[in-house]
Amino acid sequence: MSAPILGIDLGTTYSLVSVLQAGRPVVLANALGERLTPSAVSVDSDGTVLVGAPARARATTHPDATALAFKRDMGTDRVHRLGPHTLSPVQLSAIVLRQLREVAEAALGMPVTEAIVTVPAYFGDAQRNATRDAGRLAGLTVERIINEPTAAALAYGLHQRDRELRAVVLDLGGGTFDVTVLEIIEGVIEIQSSAGDARLGGEDFDELLAARLEEQAREAGVDVEEARARARLREAAEQAKRRLSTSSEARVALPLLPGRSGREVDLDILVTRDEAEAAWAPLLPRLRGPVLRALGDARRRPEDIDEVLLVGGSTRMPLVSHLAAQLFGRLPLRSLPPDEAVAMGAAVQAALKAGDASVEDVVVTDIAPFSLGVETSRRHGPRVVGGFFSPLLERGTVVPTSREEVFSPMTDAQDRIDLKVYQGEHALVRDNELLGNLLVKDIPLMAEDRSVRVRFTYDLNGILEVDATVVATGAVHQLVLQRRREKLTGKALEEARKALAKLKIHPADLLPNQTALARADALFVELRGEPRELLAHFIGEFRVALQRQDPAQIVEARERLNAVRARLSEGTP
Ligand code: AMP
């Protein structure tokens, strides 16, 4: 059997890897037995890199040595300083991708080299190229980049229905909300519009619930201005939120919170779902807005929509499915785990690409997320004024696509045109983003036809090619995008690879040990008094076992530590 192409959801908070097994997409579990690997990287005191759960657990204890949410910075020049290392978002993503590759190789028992990676529909060229580069650094050829909502539709098999279908994908994650309207006709999935709120997600729900808990804690005499008390309340709010997705009330028990009177306070309160939903009410209009915008852009009414898909961990909240049912007059589809659907869809696409017979053929198209065009000048009487944006491909154009337009020099003495390529939606180029420029030289001064034919070709991976043909001579110029945020060149990639190779990375088989320690350390910081001593005892026991290197003893001590930690963090000693 040859190695399959992996389907990877490289998420802001979590990443997942999936492959098709016996005709169905399966999300693979990592060395901890967890299918969600946190998109987190941390560096410990001896400079060794930790990835996933142990890195996530160090976010509170070692914030300066830990990077989270770097997906937001893909395609920018921002760097993260982690202890002695300076890492780009591409390198950080590569570290996560490499971990996922290892997860897949361990599960499949063979090396893998190819993947399909999902990105948000609104990712532009720079971000898509950065995602590809991260794949290359991780030793994976990114066969295709597909949009997350398209992947969700594939996971739900919407491409296999034999009739025309319109669907809306609502994706509410930890920190972002994306709404996409799709049309599926004869196996072709087309994105019709997308809208969203890049600053709305599960975290906003945590915050509002935490504010409510804080109020009650203050009444109970807790010093809520104290930073650690705040952090614990916030964490408790997130856990309560999750429990309220399946039960109508959740108990919040936080022992030994710092009190205003100097004495410690044991907080033990009950939150009902109704109370929580009342606290979340201000978020409802912010959820509704993008849905209405996306429908408007696609010129659809709610009743035109045949299926509503819920994606992202936060759509587990009943409030979200109620809102969807209210807006669309139908129950949303939620049969797949919402945080796994995108990865599963990527695996379906991977199987399609590999020509797996168990998956029917499908053509995937997308839309260009931005308008792409060139700068042009206009003549105002005797004066020539530049700086105008002339789009060749309008935002929302179905891709892959190719379009040609003819340009001519403005004056008889001009033998060259400097084509400046921009992306954006503004009338003046200075408000848009310059992607690169192409100097078209040697336009014969005396030729009868002095025009230049410019062709823009935009493919499914969001890569733009610009060809310019001088009609009189037939000479062809091609654009090499020379922008700062461009795809890494061979040399830069080699350098990034070398920098990564120098990093010492904890081997994946030690993941359960690192995670147990990091999670216990994180709790240790928060506890006081007796529970803290108890935890310290088991941390010590585990460290001794690690030093002795006796595998059986390590596993036993680890399990004891994990059990104690789980008990203490629930607040039920
Ligand atoms: P994602 O980025 O899609 O993985 O979403 C992560 C977000 O989903 C976080 O804000 C979590 O708190 C939230 N989440 C995960 N499970 C649940 C649940 N059962 N109920 C409510 N929110 C959840």
XYZ file of C-alpha atoms and ligand atoms in Angstrom:
596
model
C 0.000 0.000 0.000
C 1.323 3.435 -0.841
C 1.199 6.207 1.724
C -2.025 8.229 1.626
C -2.182 11.992 1.236
C -2.949 13.507 4.633
C -5.821 15.879 5.259
C -4.707 18.548 7.726
C -6.717 21.227 9.510
C -4.066 23.705 10.665
C -6.176 25.652 13.141
C -5.649 28.714 15.303
C -6.145 26.841 18.559
C -6.027 23.188 17.506
C -4.728 21.209 14.541
C -5.845 17.784 13.338
C -4.739 15.179 10.824
C -7.085 12.821 9.035
C -6.874 10.070 6.416
C -9.427 8.040 4.560
C -9.699 4.488 5.930
C -12.101 2.007 4.385
C -13.793 4.847 2.529
C -14.375 7.035 5.583
C -12.324 9.927 6.915
C -10.748 9.117 10.268
C -9.053 11.675 12.505
C -5.857 10.187 13.946
C -5.024 10.356 17.647
C -1.635 11.645 18.833
C 0.645 9.988 21.382
C -1.672 11.234 24.148
C -4.638 9.537 22.538
C -6.094 12.974 21.688
C -7.314 13.913 18.236
C -6.879 17.644 18.773
C -3.261 18.761 18.991
C -3.022 22.312 20.351
C -1.351 24.667 17.848
C 1.183 25.672 20.474
C 4.975 25.732 20.647
C 7.051 26.340 23.750
C 10.746 26.274 24.559
C 11.940 24.927 27.905
C 14.844 26.076 30.058
C 17.459 24.065 28.169
C 16.270 25.372 24.799
C 14.337 22.253 23.819
C 11.129 22.743 21.851
C 7.797 21.366 23.088
C 4.837 21.013 20.730
C 1.111 20.558 21.329
C -0.418 19.800 24.721
C 2.693 20.332 26.889
C 3.356 23.635 25.120
C -0.258 24.740 25.607
C -0.051 23.880 29.313
C 3.021 26.143 29.641
C 1.176 29.174 28.260
C 0.235 30.314 31.757
C 3.424 29.288 33.556
C 5.893 30.411 30.838
C 4.122 32.950 28.610
C 7.422 34.424 27.360
C 8.614 31.070 26.105
C 5.333 29.979 24.497
C 3.703 30.855 21.164
C -0.048 30.468 20.536
C -2.431 31.605 17.780
C 0.417 32.177 15.287
C -1.951 31.302 12.452
C -3.187 34.880 12.757
C 0.280 36.107 11.744
C 0.775 33.850 8.729
C 1.932 35.880 5.746
C 3.286 38.717 7.894
C 6.792 39.536 9.027
C 5.974 39.206 12.701
C 8.276 36.953 14.669
C 7.850 35.248 18.020
C 10.700 35.245 20.515
C 10.726 32.088 22.583
C 13.597 32.029 25.033
C 16.779 31.878 22.931
C 14.924 31.265 19.646
C 13.288 33.686 17.241
C 10.710 31.898 15.105
C 8.491 33.056 12.252
C 4.814 32.030 11.992
C 5.861 29.784 9.089
C 8.447 27.997 11.231
C 6.039 27.652 14.150
C 3.378 26.212 11.842
C 6.000 23.884 10.380
C 6.760 22.560 13.863
C 3.052 21.768 14.372
C 2.764 20.212 10.900
C 5.800 18.065 11.523
C 4.211 16.808 14.731
C 1.040 15.915 12.810
C 3.121 14.162 10.194
C 4.684 12.086 12.957
C 1.247 11.298 14.389
C 0.186 10.019 10.973
C 3.391 8.063 10.407
C 3.039 6.372 13.790
C -0.599 5.490 13.084
C -0.024 4.303 9.519
C 3.362 2.686 10.068
C 4.897 4.297 6.995
C 6.472 7.577 5.958
C 4.167 10.199 4.469
C 5.184 13.125 2.299
C 2.013 14.708 0.928
C -0.820 16.657 2.461
C -3.837 18.798 1.734
C -4.061 21.690 4.162
C -7.131 23.814 4.885
C -7.153 27.597 5.312
C -9.917 30.148 5.979
C -11.721 31.319 2.833
C -10.487 34.862 3.422
C -6.781 33.927 3.417
C -4.999 35.857 0.672
C -1.999 34.907 -1.432
C 0.592 35.704 1.192
C -1.093 33.549 3.811
C -1.635 30.634 1.422
C 1.972 30.748 0.278
C 3.133 30.869 3.886
C 1.019 27.770 4.587
C 2.661 25.943 1.683
C 6.109 26.951 2.936
C 5.299 25.637 6.384
C 4.381 22.321 4.776
C 7.657 22.189 2.875
C 9.630 22.929 6.037
C 7.797 20.075 7.735
C 8.784 17.699 4.936
C 5.322 17.701 3.384
C 4.436 18.634 -0.153
C 1.205 20.569 0.111
C -0.683 19.082 -2.799
C -3.478 21.552 -2.491
C -4.752 24.237 -0.190
C -8.517 24.155 0.241
C -10.908 26.450 2.036
C -12.236 25.329 5.400
C -15.961 25.654 4.503
C -15.388 23.703 1.292
C -13.758 20.976 3.376
C -16.745 20.932 5.740
C -19.098 20.441 2.791
C -16.942 17.558 1.544
C -16.957 15.953 4.986
C -20.754 16.035 4.995
C -20.767 14.498 1.530
C -22.772 17.359 0.081
C -20.917 16.876 -3.222
C -22.491 13.431 -3.524
C -26.105 14.556 -3.398
C -27.618 14.274 -6.804
C -29.427 17.554 -6.824
C -28.602 21.215 -6.705
C -28.004 22.351 -3.192
C -27.308 25.550 -1.336
C -25.584 25.370 2.018
C -24.337 27.738 4.687
C -21.339 26.853 6.839
C -21.225 28.535 10.269
C -17.753 28.162 11.754
C -17.415 29.435 15.327
C -14.030 28.583 16.797
C -12.053 29.847 19.761
C -11.476 33.346 18.414
C -13.079 33.672 14.986
C -16.475 33.401 13.350
C -16.806 32.658 9.621
C -19.959 32.344 7.556
C -19.849 30.934 4.029
C -22.587 30.424 1.462
C -21.899 27.498 -0.878
C -23.624 26.229 -3.952
C -23.216 22.628 -4.986
C -24.269 21.622 -8.486
C -23.463 18.240 -9.963
C -20.579 17.674 -7.645
C -19.116 21.149 -8.096
C -18.769 23.078 -4.846
C -18.694 26.804 -5.338
C -18.231 29.436 -2.644
C -20.714 32.217 -3.283
C -19.887 34.572 -0.483
C -18.171 34.716 2.850
C -18.383 37.068 5.796
C -17.202 36.912 9.350
C -15.865 38.483 12.480
C -12.177 37.893 13.097
C -12.588 38.822 16.761
C -15.562 36.743 17.823
C -15.311 33.251 19.241
C -15.547 30.951 22.224
C -13.221 33.236 24.173
C -15.814 36.006 24.187
C -18.271 33.598 25.785
C -15.632 32.677 28.384
C -15.087 36.337 29.172
C -18.737 37.195 29.703
C -19.307 34.142 31.868
C -16.113 34.899 33.816
C -17.391 38.439 34.461
C -20.528 36.949 35.951
C -18.543 34.511 38.101
C -16.343 37.386 39.216
C -19.375 39.283 40.456
C -20.490 36.331 42.533
C -16.945 35.731 43.767
C -16.688 39.363 44.841
C -19.891 39.026 46.828
C -18.402 35.964 48.494
C -15.407 38.058 49.596
C -12.870 37.003 46.972
C -10.195 39.489 45.939
C -11.051 39.428 42.244
C -8.424 42.045 41.400
C -5.728 39.513 42.174
C -4.240 38.180 38.908
C -4.244 34.494 39.829
C -7.809 34.625 41.097
C -8.779 36.165 37.777
C -6.997 33.469 35.800
C -8.661 30.689 37.795
C -12.108 32.217 37.378
C -11.529 32.563 33.661
C -10.454 28.934 33.367
C -13.443 27.826 35.446
C -15.723 29.823 33.160
C -14.433 27.971 30.101
C -14.987 24.615 31.775
C -18.455 25.575 32.955
C -19.303 26.775 29.434
C -18.361 23.386 28.022
C -20.438 21.551 30.635
C -23.421 23.786 29.933
C -23.414 22.556 26.338
C -24.741 19.216 27.531
C -26.312 19.916 30.927
C -28.569 22.630 32.206
C -26.358 23.561 35.135
C -22.691 23.466 36.086
C -21.026 23.626 39.484
C -18.024 25.897 39.878
C -15.945 24.921 42.886
C -12.708 26.845 43.410
C -11.024 26.209 46.749
C -8.628 28.636 48.403
C -9.171 31.783 46.385
C -7.429 34.863 47.829
C -9.874 36.778 50.016
C -10.162 40.518 50.500
C -9.930 40.111 54.258
C -6.634 38.218 53.944
C -8.328 34.875 54.616
C -8.791 32.437 51.766
C -12.257 31.771 50.398
C -13.689 28.518 49.049
C -16.007 29.389 46.198
C -18.762 26.926 45.364
C -21.525 28.156 43.077
C -24.003 26.752 40.610
C -24.444 28.345 37.171
C -27.510 27.496 35.117
C -27.612 27.512 31.344
C -30.298 30.200 31.460
C -28.037 32.448 33.511
C -25.126 31.847 31.180
C -27.226 32.533 28.106
C -28.452 35.763 29.655
C -24.805 36.789 30.097
C -24.113 35.891 26.450
C -27.098 37.771 25.019
C -24.952 40.742 23.868
C -23.106 38.370 21.498
C -26.221 37.340 19.569
C -26.343 40.381 17.252
C -22.650 39.837 16.495
C -23.433 36.276 15.402
C -26.444 37.359 13.364
C -24.660 40.191 11.499
C -22.204 38.158 9.404
C -24.906 35.579 8.574
C -27.140 38.276 7.123
C -24.190 39.892 5.319
C -23.129 36.624 3.689
C -26.696 35.895 2.585
C -27.010 39.416 1.186
C -23.732 39.151 -0.749
C -24.851 35.834 -2.269
C -28.287 37.377 -2.999
C -29.997 34.625 -1.087
C -32.795 34.578 1.420
C -32.673 32.223 4.415
C -35.379 30.048 2.857
C -33.179 29.419 -0.220
C -30.721 27.493 1.954
C -31.055 23.695 1.943
C -28.495 22.778 4.583
C -26.792 24.564 7.466
C -23.514 23.035 8.655
C -22.050 23.774 12.081
C -18.270 23.716 12.352
C -15.870 24.717 15.162
C -15.905 23.702 18.813
C -18.082 26.610 19.913
C -21.045 25.502 17.783
C -21.552 22.824 20.457
C -23.305 25.511 22.473
C -27.079 24.990 22.168
C -27.466 28.747 21.797
C -25.676 28.590 18.445
C -27.808 25.809 16.988
C -30.959 27.550 18.260
C -29.909 30.743 16.559
C -29.174 28.851 13.326
C -32.548 27.096 13.470
C -34.265 30.423 14.090
C -32.499 32.211 11.245
C -32.935 29.473 8.653
C -36.126 27.781 9.768
C -34.438 24.380 9.739
C -32.313 22.270 12.039
C -28.599 22.504 11.288
C -26.517 19.439 10.424
C -24.333 18.510 13.346
C -23.765 14.801 12.976
C -19.980 15.099 12.666
C -17.884 16.323 15.598
C -17.743 20.079 14.843
C -14.045 20.406 15.552
C -13.169 17.470 13.294
C -15.303 18.108 10.207
C -12.765 20.341 8.445
C -9.900 17.846 8.833
C -12.204 15.057 7.675
C -13.113 17.071 4.585
C -9.429 17.591 3.821
C -8.983 13.807 3.943
C -11.906 13.372 1.534
C -10.284 15.860 -0.826
C -6.975 14.015 -0.450
C -8.625 10.763 -1.444
C -10.268 12.477 -4.412
C -6.897 13.798 -5.468
C -5.330 10.371 -5.165
C -8.174 8.924 -7.211
C -9.433 6.710 -4.402
C -12.222 4.643 -5.921
C -14.280 4.796 -2.731
C -14.923 8.482 -3.238
C -16.936 9.783 -6.128
C -15.420 12.361 -8.372
C -15.868 15.982 -7.494
C -14.647 19.222 -8.888
C -13.899 21.868 -6.348
C -13.945 25.496 -7.286
C -13.567 28.523 -5.113
C -13.810 32.252 -5.276
C -11.042 34.787 -5.341
C -11.089 36.407 -1.907
C -9.826 39.790 -3.186
C -9.993 41.784 -6.379
C -6.749 41.628 -8.361
C -5.713 44.223 -10.900
C -3.180 46.766 -12.094
C -2.512 50.456 -11.734
C -3.661 52.564 -14.662
C -3.508 56.226 -15.584
C -6.168 58.485 -16.974
C -5.901 61.484 -19.183
C -7.479 64.681 -17.915
C -7.108 67.134 -20.798
C -3.353 67.539 -21.277
C -2.540 65.920 -17.940
C -2.010 62.224 -17.275
C -2.986 61.211 -13.757
C -1.895 57.836 -12.359
C -2.830 55.835 -9.317
C -6.115 54.283 -10.387
C -6.887 50.646 -9.667
C -8.282 48.614 -12.589
C -9.308 45.160 -11.427
C -8.877 42.292 -13.882
C -10.376 39.719 -11.547
C -13.166 40.942 -9.318
C -13.518 39.656 -5.795
C -15.833 36.679 -5.839
C -14.735 35.474 -9.298
C -14.960 31.699 -9.453
C -11.484 30.167 -9.659
C -9.555 28.627 -11.360
C -9.879 31.472 -13.791
C -7.966 33.387 -16.395
C -8.714 36.810 -17.855
C -7.072 38.974 -20.416
C -7.184 42.706 -20.971
C -5.418 44.984 -23.405
C -3.369 48.002 -22.333
C -1.549 50.585 -24.445
C 1.154 53.172 -23.691
C -0.259 56.580 -22.780
C 2.039 58.585 -25.093
C 3.670 58.017 -28.495
C 7.146 58.364 -27.007
C 6.593 55.617 -24.432
C 8.219 52.264 -25.220
C 7.527 50.512 -21.943
C 4.740 49.887 -19.444
C 5.463 49.240 -15.818
C 2.609 46.990 -14.714
C 2.002 47.304 -10.997
C -0.161 44.510 -9.636
C -2.392 45.192 -6.638
C -4.967 43.359 -4.583
C -7.778 45.172 -2.815
C -11.149 46.806 -3.187
C -10.305 50.506 -3.324
C -10.474 52.793 -6.344
C -7.003 54.210 -5.754
C -4.013 51.888 -5.689
C -2.483 53.657 -2.714
C -5.252 52.138 -0.567
C -4.665 48.612 -1.880
C -1.795 46.188 -1.397
C 1.027 46.138 -3.939
C 1.831 42.537 -4.861
C 4.592 43.166 -7.375
C 5.454 44.763 -10.675
C 6.356 43.675 -14.179
C 8.276 45.904 -16.538
C 7.134 45.339 -20.120
C 9.909 46.804 -22.299
C 10.601 47.213 -26.013
C 7.183 48.127 -27.255
C 8.149 49.253 -30.809
C 7.568 52.990 -31.153
C 6.600 52.809 -34.812
C 4.439 49.676 -34.740
C 0.876 49.908 -35.898
C -0.470 47.965 -32.917
C 1.303 49.137 -29.769
C -0.886 47.250 -27.343
C 0.104 44.812 -24.599
C -2.131 41.883 -23.732
C -2.126 41.205 -20.016
C -3.413 37.895 -18.710
C -4.151 37.144 -15.052
C -4.414 33.473 -14.144
C -5.541 32.614 -10.657
C -5.591 29.006 -9.548
C -7.271 27.005 -6.822
C -4.311 27.498 -4.533
C -4.630 31.254 -4.699
C -1.465 31.684 -6.775
C -1.552 34.536 -9.296
C 0.361 34.442 -12.576
C 0.637 37.523 -14.747
C 1.666 37.219 -18.412
C 2.132 40.222 -20.645
C 2.472 39.840 -24.411
C 3.715 42.684 -26.617
C 1.367 42.241 -29.547
C 3.704 43.722 -32.191
C 6.664 41.453 -31.365
C 5.038 38.516 -29.610
C 7.490 38.899 -26.713
C 6.096 37.461 -23.467
C 6.939 38.766 -19.983
C 5.982 36.841 -16.878
C 5.573 38.237 -13.427
C 7.791 37.078 -10.622
C 6.066 38.443 -7.530
C 8.667 40.396 -5.617
C 6.886 41.384 -2.537
C 8.183 41.208 0.942
C 5.685 38.656 2.064
C 6.323 36.505 -0.892
C 6.689 32.790 -0.864
C 10.098 31.801 0.431
C 12.675 31.433 -2.293
C 14.854 28.341 -2.448
C 17.585 30.036 -0.441
C 15.328 31.492 2.255
C 13.575 28.154 2.563
C 16.904 26.394 2.965
C 17.866 28.850 5.704
C 14.557 28.393 7.503
C 15.033 24.654 7.228
C 18.516 24.847 8.710
C 17.274 27.008 11.576
C 14.597 24.431 12.308
C 17.013 21.528 12.051
C 19.123 23.135 14.762
C 16.232 23.113 17.211
C 16.188 20.283 19.653
C 12.653 18.940 19.714
C 11.351 16.607 22.378
C 10.626 13.231 20.785
C 6.926 12.509 20.364
C 7.021 9.295 22.409
C 7.773 11.388 25.467
C 4.656 13.474 24.863
C 2.567 11.882 27.638
C 5.350 12.543 30.161
C 5.928 16.163 29.164
C 2.231 16.829 29.095
C 1.629 15.318 32.522
C 4.420 17.457 33.984
C 3.442 20.674 32.205
C -0.218 20.322 33.165
C 0.667 19.527 36.772
C 3.057 22.509 36.906
C 0.328 24.770 35.568
C -2.053 23.653 38.303
C 0.662 23.837 40.968
C 1.039 27.567 40.323
C -2.655 28.055 40.995
C -3.079 25.962 44.114
C -2.148 26.753 47.691
C -1.983 25.012 50.994
C -2.795 21.344 51.326
C -3.844 20.604 47.731
C -0.616 22.184 46.566
C 1.467 19.981 48.855
C -0.426 16.926 47.690
C 0.234 17.762 44.066
C 3.903 18.498 44.824
C 4.250 15.038 46.299
C 3.038 13.344 43.118
C 5.078 15.637 40.875
C 8.143 14.671 42.891
C 7.344 10.980 42.651
C 6.953 11.267 38.894
C 10.228 13.162 38.482
C 12.062 10.483 40.442
C 10.527 7.792 38.209
C 11.654 9.723 35.113
C 15.206 9.880 36.464
C 15.301 6.139 37.135
C 14.144 5.504 33.572
C 12.113 2.445 34.487
C 9.274 2.431 31.915
C 6.722 0.573 34.076
C 7.368 2.840 37.047
C 7.118 5.931 34.853
C 3.697 4.919 33.542
C 2.392 4.155 37.035
C 3.645 7.413 38.525
C 2.301 9.345 35.563
C -1.142 7.852 35.917
C -1.188 8.657 39.615
C -0.121 12.227 38.911
C -2.751 12.660 36.198
C -5.476 11.295 38.455
C -4.560 13.631 41.317
C -4.331 16.574 38.977
C -7.737 15.843 37.454
C -9.255 15.598 40.940
C -7.674 18.824 42.183
C -8.486 20.849 39.093
C -12.127 19.871 39.370
C -12.009 21.494 42.768
C -13.276 18.354 44.493
C -10.468 17.155 46.730
P -11.800 25.509 17.666
O -10.893 26.677 17.441
O -12.753 25.288 16.562
O -11.114 24.284 18.097
O -12.741 25.922 18.882
C -12.290 25.947 20.168
C -13.360 26.656 20.962
O -14.481 25.765 21.107
C -12.938 27.043 22.354
O -13.362 28.370 22.618
C -13.675 26.068 23.232
O -14.000 26.638 24.481
C -14.921 25.795 22.432
N -15.558 24.513 22.778
C -15.045 23.275 22.656
N -15.910 22.350 23.122
C -17.005 23.019 23.559
C -18.239 22.634 24.150
N -18.516 21.362 24.430
N -19.134 23.612 24.439
C -18.856 24.906 24.199
N -17.708 25.325 23.652
C -16.779 24.404 23.330
